[in-house]
Amino acid sequence: MYNSYKSLTGFTTFKINTQAKNITTIKSIDTLVDEWHHAVCRQEPVLILGEGSNVLFLEDFAGTVLLNRIKGIVVTEDSVSWRLHVGSGENWHKLVKYSLKHGILGLENLALILGCVGSAPIQNIGAYGIDFKRVCEYVDVLNLYTNKYFRLMAEECYFGYRDSIFIHKYRYGYAIIAVGLILNKKWNPILNYGDLVKLSPKTVTPRQVFNYVCNMRRIKLPNPKKIGNVGSFFKNPIVSSLFATKIKSQYPKMPTYPQISGDVKLAAGWLIDSCALKGLRIGGAAVDRKQALVIINLDHATSNDVIKLARLVRNCVAQKFSLWLEPEVRFISSVGEVNAIEVLS
């Protein structure tokens, strides 16, 4: 029996004051299986959590939260590439720093992204011209019901923009235990985004790319160690070229990013900023004054404060641009993940 709930505040970057019936740190696959089955046998909800960098607990969790800390990095190489087998509980940014330190190149554009390695394939994390799909070779998945694991090659993961098979088919009862990365030894810098365009592809070094990316993210995004947040709250919408052209005709300065599919990605931060919502506050939650895409825990915000604010932001953008933003953050109720769009509707 559990006599009292335990605080989740220190295990999420939003730092919303919520609790869970039980919190257990997981350092091995065997422990993960045991604890998951114990929770299921108690007929309690169970949630596997990395570093809590992309979740909003709507209320206290009525079951067990398993903190994934399964670690380990194994590097192999041949004449063409490096291969990294990485435990899902490793910190992503520390992995990027590790690779750079050991002369393994190709992850620099993905520096300073919050969260664990195991979270990377779920939403196909990406930044500054590179996404996880580009560096992924495989993902190892554990079936918690059968205690057997299987390997999905990158093409089997159905990666999309902030999307993958892990959001759909393998959402519950499965756990990512490791990922395999493959990085080409012939380094090809990606310098198409932000201040990276200032760098010369002929003279640039991986360390320079890493430093520029870290600097850009620190300037644009509030430090979650100082101000609670989950980074980008909404996804950048992808629309048809016809729809994008229509909005562009009304707002010529709107940034657009053509996609290989023929569709166009829009900047959610720009859309929100165009509605003059920076600094808008409800209760203890606010739209960040520097980056409109970020909702911050300004002063002991409750999850309800965040929901009300996010709903208002979403409605304002829809009213002005006839476009509904989708949350990037995962919403967790007392018994598990719920549909974020339905919560905000």
Tab-separated table of C-alpha atoms in Angstrom:
chain	number	residue	atom	x	y	z
A	1	MET	CA	0.000	0.000	0.000
A	2	TYR	CA	1.113	3.563	-0.735
A	3	ASN	CA	0.319	5.959	2.097
A	4	SER	CA	0.929	9.196	0.230
A	5	TYR	CA	1.471	10.483	-3.246
A	6	LYS	CA	4.914	11.608	-4.430
A	7	SER	CA	5.699	14.883	-6.161
A	8	LEU	CA	6.265	14.885	-9.927
A	9	THR	CA	7.355	18.524	-10.022
A	10	GLY	CA	11.077	17.783	-10.148
A	11	PHE	CA	10.645	15.159	-12.867
A	12	THR	CA	9.060	17.441	-15.485
A	13	THR	CA	10.468	20.565	-17.103
A	14	PHE	CA	7.114	22.367	-16.846
A	15	LYS	CA	7.427	22.117	-13.055
A	16	ILE	CA	3.657	22.048	-12.576
A	17	ASN	CA	2.757	20.967	-9.044
A	18	THR	CA	1.386	17.456	-9.587
A	19	GLN	CA	1.916	14.096	-7.910
A	20	ALA	CA	1.836	10.376	-8.630
A	21	LYS	CA	0.846	7.462	-6.445
A	22	ASN	CA	4.254	5.910	-6.985
A	23	ILE	CA	7.471	6.903	-8.764
A	24	THR	CA	10.169	4.332	-9.522
A	25	THR	CA	13.539	4.807	-11.211
A	26	ILE	CA	14.293	2.171	-13.852
A	27	LYS	CA	17.925	1.296	-14.665
A	28	SER	CA	17.505	-2.094	-16.335
A	29	ILE	CA	15.141	-3.859	-18.692
A	30	ASP	CA	14.372	-6.535	-16.086
A	31	THR	CA	13.328	-3.892	-13.555
A	32	LEU	CA	11.208	-2.171	-16.178
A	33	VAL	CA	9.332	-5.390	-16.915
A	34	ASP	CA	8.877	-6.242	-13.231
A	35	GLU	CA	7.608	-2.821	-12.209
A	36	TRP	CA	5.301	-2.533	-15.197
A	37	HIS	CA	3.737	-5.932	-14.453
A	38	HIS	CA	3.384	-5.109	-10.746
A	39	ALA	CA	1.437	-1.971	-11.616
A	40	VAL	CA	-0.749	-3.849	-14.089
A	41	CYS	CA	-1.449	-6.567	-11.512
A	42	ARG	CA	-2.523	-3.868	-9.050
A	43	GLN	CA	-4.866	-2.648	-11.804
A	44	GLU	CA	-3.207	0.747	-11.671
A	45	PRO	CA	-2.318	2.992	-14.589
A	46	VAL	CA	1.386	3.037	-15.442
A	47	LEU	CA	3.390	5.599	-17.379
A	48	ILE	CA	6.971	5.388	-18.665
A	49	LEU	CA	8.576	8.823	-18.410
A	50	GLY	CA	11.944	10.051	-19.654
A	51	GLU	CA	12.966	13.481	-18.417
A	52	GLY	CA	9.452	14.917	-18.594
A	53	SER	CA	10.420	17.507	-21.191
A	54	ASN	CA	7.365	17.138	-23.401
A	55	VAL	CA	4.500	16.359	-21.031
A	56	LEU	CA	1.832	18.275	-19.173
A	57	PHE	CA	0.199	16.441	-16.276
A	58	LEU	CA	-3.391	17.664	-16.162
A	59	GLU	CA	-3.895	16.267	-12.658
A	60	ASP	CA	-2.305	13.889	-10.160
A	61	PHE	CA	-1.430	10.521	-11.670
A	62	ALA	CA	-3.341	7.689	-10.015
A	63	GLY	CA	-0.713	5.019	-10.576
A	64	THR	CA	2.984	4.345	-11.134
A	65	VAL	CA	5.397	6.534	-13.073
A	66	LEU	CA	8.487	4.650	-14.244
A	67	LEU	CA	11.475	6.949	-14.802
A	68	ASN	CA	13.536	5.542	-17.664
A	69	ARG	CA	17.236	5.627	-16.798
A	70	ILE	CA	18.400	2.698	-18.950
A	71	LYS	CA	21.816	3.838	-20.129
A	72	GLY	CA	24.818	2.800	-22.160
A	73	ILE	CA	26.588	3.895	-25.347
A	74	VAL	CA	28.352	1.407	-27.629
A	75	VAL	CA	30.219	2.706	-30.684
A	76	THR	CA	31.337	0.661	-33.678
A	77	GLU	CA	32.677	1.852	-37.004
A	78	ASP	CA	33.791	0.895	-40.469
A	79	SER	CA	35.491	2.856	-43.214
A	80	VAL	CA	32.281	4.695	-44.118
A	81	SER	CA	30.306	5.350	-40.938
A	82	TRP	CA	29.999	5.299	-37.168
A	83	ARG	CA	27.244	3.312	-35.513
A	84	LEU	CA	25.999	4.111	-32.013
A	85	HIS	CA	23.792	1.807	-29.936
A	86	VAL	CA	22.363	4.021	-27.192
A	87	GLY	CA	20.264	3.189	-24.136
A	88	SER	CA	16.914	4.973	-24.164
A	89	GLY	CA	17.508	6.572	-20.761
A	90	GLU	CA	20.568	8.542	-21.874
A	91	ASN	CA	20.195	12.326	-22.013
A	92	TRP	CA	19.988	13.447	-25.643
A	93	HIS	CA	22.138	16.589	-25.344
A	94	LYS	CA	24.810	14.687	-23.429
A	95	LEU	CA	24.846	12.159	-26.291
A	96	VAL	CA	25.436	14.982	-28.767
A	97	LYS	CA	28.311	16.280	-26.636
A	98	TYR	CA	29.706	12.751	-26.229
A	99	SER	CA	29.728	12.189	-29.982
A	100	LEU	CA	31.432	15.499	-30.681
A	101	LYS	CA	34.047	14.866	-28.005
A	102	HIS	CA	34.908	11.528	-29.587
A	103	GLY	CA	35.081	12.909	-33.125
A	104	ILE	CA	31.764	11.378	-34.172
A	105	LEU	CA	30.055	13.945	-36.357
A	106	GLY	CA	26.514	14.571	-37.560
A	107	LEU	CA	24.415	15.343	-34.475
A	108	GLU	CA	25.494	18.981	-33.986
A	109	ASN	CA	22.270	20.524	-35.346
A	110	LEU	CA	20.292	18.554	-32.756
A	111	ALA	CA	22.172	20.003	-29.776
A	112	LEU	CA	20.397	21.195	-26.640
A	113	ILE	CA	17.113	19.423	-27.390
A	114	LEU	CA	15.512	18.479	-24.094
A	115	GLY	CA	14.758	14.908	-23.094
A	116	CYS	CA	16.039	11.350	-23.247
A	117	VAL	CA	17.250	9.382	-26.248
A	118	GLY	CA	14.186	7.135	-26.034
A	119	SER	CA	11.909	10.104	-26.640
A	120	ALA	CA	13.700	11.091	-29.859
A	121	PRO	CA	12.047	8.569	-32.187
A	122	ILE	CA	8.581	9.006	-30.713
A	123	GLN	CA	8.131	12.510	-32.080
A	124	ASN	CA	10.967	12.375	-34.571
A	125	ILE	CA	12.737	15.300	-32.930
A	126	GLY	CA	14.293	17.823	-35.224
A	127	ALA	CA	15.955	21.225	-35.445
A	128	TYR	CA	17.934	23.397	-37.849
A	129	GLY	CA	17.479	21.242	-40.915
A	130	ILE	CA	17.920	17.775	-39.401
A	131	ASP	CA	15.462	15.368	-37.809
A	132	PHE	CA	15.930	12.076	-35.991
A	133	LYS	CA	14.921	10.110	-39.075
A	134	ARG	CA	18.064	11.354	-40.827
A	135	VAL	CA	20.405	9.704	-38.295
A	136	CYS	CA	18.350	6.689	-37.208
A	137	GLU	CA	19.292	3.158	-38.239
A	138	TYR	CA	16.929	1.264	-35.930
A	139	VAL	CA	14.864	1.392	-32.738
A	140	ASP	CA	14.731	-1.491	-30.241
A	141	VAL	CA	11.294	-1.962	-28.701
A	142	LEU	CA	10.221	-4.109	-25.754
A	143	ASN	CA	6.797	-5.743	-25.702
A	144	LEU	CA	5.956	-5.438	-22.015
A	145	TYR	CA	3.228	-8.057	-22.234
A	146	THR	CA	5.494	-10.810	-23.560
A	147	ASN	CA	8.872	-9.565	-22.258
A	148	LYS	CA	10.306	-9.892	-25.763
A	149	TYR	CA	11.987	-7.180	-27.762
A	150	PHE	CA	12.081	-6.554	-31.473
A	151	ARG	CA	13.971	-4.196	-33.743
A	152	LEU	CA	12.348	-1.748	-36.140
A	153	MET	CA	14.548	-0.397	-38.908
A	154	ALA	CA	14.187	3.309	-39.624
A	155	GLU	CA	11.898	2.784	-42.605
A	156	GLU	CA	9.556	0.699	-40.414
A	157	CYS	CA	9.109	3.531	-37.918
A	158	TYR	CA	6.990	5.640	-40.300
A	159	PHE	CA	8.668	8.849	-39.274
A	160	GLY	CA	6.863	12.063	-40.129
A	161	TYR	CA	6.876	15.587	-38.832
A	162	ARG	CA	6.656	15.096	-35.044
A	163	ASP	CA	5.142	11.708	-35.744
A	164	SER	CA	6.051	8.023	-35.801
A	165	ILE	CA	4.650	4.545	-35.347
A	166	PHE	CA	5.330	4.908	-31.602
A	167	ILE	CA	2.554	7.456	-31.273
A	168	HIS	CA	0.107	5.051	-32.871
A	169	LYS	CA	0.640	1.278	-33.014
A	170	TYR	CA	3.171	1.049	-30.181
A	171	ARG	CA	1.697	3.649	-27.881
A	172	TYR	CA	0.867	1.493	-24.837
A	173	GLY	CA	2.359	-1.748	-23.562
A	174	TYR	CA	5.625	-1.154	-25.382
A	175	ALA	CA	8.831	0.596	-24.375
A	176	ILE	CA	11.729	1.893	-26.427
A	177	ILE	CA	14.847	0.440	-24.799
A	178	ALA	CA	17.561	1.559	-27.230
A	179	VAL	CA	18.148	3.309	-30.519
A	180	GLY	CA	20.729	2.748	-33.223
A	181	LEU	CA	22.260	5.756	-34.951
A	182	ILE	CA	24.325	5.734	-38.132
A	183	LEU	CA	26.505	8.732	-38.986
A	184	ASN	CA	28.460	9.179	-42.195
A	185	LYS	CA	32.174	9.816	-41.740
A	186	LYS	CA	32.053	12.209	-44.679
A	187	TRP	CA	30.714	15.189	-42.759
A	188	ASN	CA	28.228	17.350	-44.653
A	189	PRO	CA	27.264	20.450	-42.639
A	190	ILE	CA	23.622	21.557	-42.815
A	191	LEU	CA	23.652	25.354	-42.704
A	192	ASN	CA	20.265	26.370	-44.066
A	193	TYR	CA	18.567	27.567	-40.878
A	194	GLY	CA	18.913	30.538	-38.526
A	195	ASP	CA	22.353	31.958	-37.874
A	196	LEU	CA	23.931	28.852	-39.394
A	197	VAL	CA	23.621	30.546	-42.789
A	198	LYS	CA	26.389	32.915	-41.648
A	199	LEU	CA	28.875	30.032	-41.567
A	200	SER	CA	30.931	29.070	-44.580
A	201	PRO	CA	30.515	25.430	-45.664
A	202	LYS	CA	34.158	25.468	-46.782
A	203	THR	CA	35.654	26.429	-43.417
A	204	VAL	CA	33.028	25.576	-40.810
A	205	THR	CA	33.809	23.003	-38.125
A	206	PRO	CA	31.419	20.682	-36.254
A	207	ARG	CA	32.249	22.532	-33.018
A	208	GLN	CA	31.195	25.838	-34.597
A	209	VAL	CA	27.864	24.366	-35.695
A	210	PHE	CA	27.322	22.957	-32.201
A	211	ASN	CA	28.133	26.309	-30.567
A	212	TYR	CA	25.900	28.263	-32.949
A	213	VAL	CA	22.961	25.912	-32.384
A	214	CYS	CA	23.378	26.047	-28.598
A	215	ASN	CA	23.614	29.826	-28.702
A	216	MET	CA	20.496	30.179	-30.870
A	217	ARG	CA	18.468	27.887	-28.645
A	218	ARG	CA	19.596	29.666	-25.480
A	219	ILE	CA	18.639	33.035	-26.929
A	220	LYS	CA	15.269	31.935	-28.275
A	221	LEU	CA	14.117	29.473	-25.618
A	222	PRO	CA	13.838	29.976	-21.853
A	223	ASN	CA	16.003	27.716	-19.702
A	224	PRO	CA	13.662	25.137	-18.090
A	225	LYS	CA	15.969	25.010	-15.062
A	226	LYS	CA	15.024	28.618	-14.388
A	227	ILE	CA	11.544	28.928	-15.899
A	228	GLY	CA	9.289	25.897	-16.296
A	229	ASN	CA	8.445	25.090	-19.912
A	230	VAL	CA	8.453	22.271	-22.460
A	231	GLY	CA	9.955	24.214	-25.343
A	232	SER	CA	7.649	24.436	-28.352
A	233	PHE	CA	4.087	23.986	-27.141
A	234	PHE	CA	2.542	23.765	-30.620
A	235	LYS	CA	3.650	22.053	-33.808
A	236	ASN	CA	4.522	24.086	-36.876
A	237	PRO	CA	1.491	23.503	-39.130
A	238	ILE	CA	1.953	21.909	-42.529
A	239	VAL	CA	-0.591	23.139	-45.060
A	240	SER	CA	-1.251	22.891	-48.779
A	241	SER	CA	0.701	25.212	-51.060
A	242	LEU	CA	-2.629	26.775	-52.121
A	243	PHE	CA	-3.546	27.595	-48.519
A	244	ALA	CA	-0.063	28.952	-47.812
A	245	THR	CA	-0.195	31.164	-50.909
A	246	LYS	CA	-3.553	32.541	-49.812
A	247	ILE	CA	-2.231	33.539	-46.371
A	248	LYS	CA	1.021	34.815	-47.877
A	249	SER	CA	-0.928	37.182	-50.110
A	250	GLN	CA	-2.408	38.768	-47.007
A	251	TYR	CA	0.773	38.622	-44.916
A	252	PRO	CA	3.772	38.906	-47.280
A	253	LYS	CA	6.300	38.767	-44.430
A	254	MET	CA	5.065	35.371	-43.210
A	255	PRO	CA	7.912	32.816	-43.362
A	256	THR	CA	7.179	29.657	-45.340
A	257	TYR	CA	9.133	26.421	-45.697
A	258	PRO	CA	8.305	24.318	-48.790
A	259	GLN	CA	8.326	20.561	-48.157
A	260	ILE	CA	9.377	17.716	-50.425
A	261	SER	CA	5.736	16.582	-50.470
A	262	GLY	CA	4.679	19.856	-52.082
A	263	ASP	CA	3.043	21.100	-48.911
A	264	VAL	CA	4.322	24.094	-46.963
A	265	LYS	CA	5.372	24.345	-43.331
A	266	LEU	CA	4.398	27.529	-41.491
A	267	ALA	CA	6.009	28.925	-38.357
A	268	ALA	CA	3.587	28.538	-35.455
A	269	GLY	CA	5.590	31.065	-33.441
A	270	TRP	CA	5.123	33.682	-36.161
A	271	LEU	CA	1.369	32.996	-36.319
A	272	ILE	CA	1.036	33.419	-32.550
A	273	ASP	CA	3.230	36.507	-32.515
A	274	SER	CA	1.106	38.036	-35.295
A	275	CYS	CA	-1.859	37.791	-32.941
A	276	ALA	CA	0.073	39.985	-30.464
A	277	LEU	CA	0.011	37.281	-27.799
A	278	LYS	CA	3.562	37.510	-26.434
A	279	GLY	CA	3.416	38.105	-22.694
A	280	LEU	CA	-0.254	37.144	-22.465
A	281	ARG	CA	-0.903	35.651	-19.040
A	282	ILE	CA	-3.592	33.543	-17.427
A	283	GLY	CA	-2.990	32.754	-13.778
A	284	GLY	CA	0.616	31.656	-13.413
A	285	ALA	CA	1.040	30.664	-17.075
A	286	ALA	CA	2.202	33.041	-19.801
A	287	VAL	CA	3.228	33.171	-23.434
A	288	ASP	CA	6.964	33.768	-23.429
A	289	ARG	CA	7.909	37.351	-24.349
A	290	LYS	CA	10.812	36.252	-26.575
A	291	GLN	CA	9.431	33.122	-28.259
A	292	ALA	CA	5.677	33.051	-28.805
A	293	LEU	CA	5.741	29.297	-29.402
A	294	VAL	CA	6.639	28.686	-25.752
A	295	ILE	CA	4.232	28.716	-22.815
A	296	ILE	CA	6.021	29.236	-19.503
A	297	ASN	CA	5.274	28.482	-15.869
A	298	LEU	CA	5.794	32.070	-14.792
A	299	ASP	CA	4.494	31.914	-11.245
A	300	HIS	CA	3.266	28.615	-9.771
A	301	ALA	CA	1.045	27.904	-12.749
A	302	THR	CA	-1.506	25.126	-12.544
A	303	SER	CA	-2.212	22.776	-15.414
A	304	ASN	CA	-5.585	24.496	-15.724
A	305	ASP	CA	-3.815	27.847	-16.242
A	306	VAL	CA	-1.772	26.315	-19.050
A	307	ILE	CA	-4.824	24.731	-20.691
A	308	LYS	CA	-6.832	27.967	-20.598
A	309	LEU	CA	-3.930	29.906	-22.077
A	310	ALA	CA	-3.186	27.337	-24.777
A	311	ARG	CA	-6.869	27.228	-25.715
A	312	LEU	CA	-6.979	31.013	-26.026
A	313	VAL	CA	-3.827	31.057	-28.174
A	314	ARG	CA	-5.231	28.340	-30.406
A	315	ASN	CA	-8.559	30.135	-30.809
A	316	CYS	CA	-6.898	33.462	-31.633
A	317	VAL	CA	-4.750	31.903	-34.369
A	318	ALA	CA	-7.767	30.063	-35.779
A	319	GLN	CA	-9.830	33.242	-35.858
A	320	LYS	CA	-7.143	35.224	-37.693
A	321	PHE	CA	-5.706	32.592	-40.035
A	322	SER	CA	-8.464	29.923	-40.240
A	323	LEU	CA	-5.871	27.441	-39.022
A	324	TRP	CA	-5.981	25.269	-35.908
A	325	LEU	CA	-2.653	24.679	-34.186
A	326	GLU	CA	-1.940	21.214	-32.800
A	327	PRO	CA	-0.122	20.783	-29.460
A	328	GLU	CA	3.306	19.186	-29.583
A	329	VAL	CA	3.260	18.479	-25.847
A	330	ARG	CA	1.642	15.258	-24.563
A	331	PHE	CA	-1.268	15.672	-22.130
A	332	ILE	CA	-1.405	13.184	-19.235
A	333	SER	CA	-4.567	12.644	-17.171
A	334	SER	CA	-4.864	10.711	-13.907
A	335	VAL	CA	-4.927	7.435	-15.840
A	336	GLY	CA	-2.743	8.102	-18.878
A	337	GLU	CA	-2.290	10.093	-22.072
A	338	VAL	CA	-5.321	11.824	-23.528
A	339	ASN	CA	-6.000	13.567	-26.831
A	340	ALA	CA	-4.554	17.058	-26.479
A	341	ILE	CA	-6.680	18.534	-29.255
A	342	GLU	CA	-9.863	17.314	-27.577
A	343	VAL	CA	-8.761	18.862	-24.283
A	344	LEU	CA	-8.212	22.240	-25.950
A	345	SER	CA	-11.363	22.138	-28.105
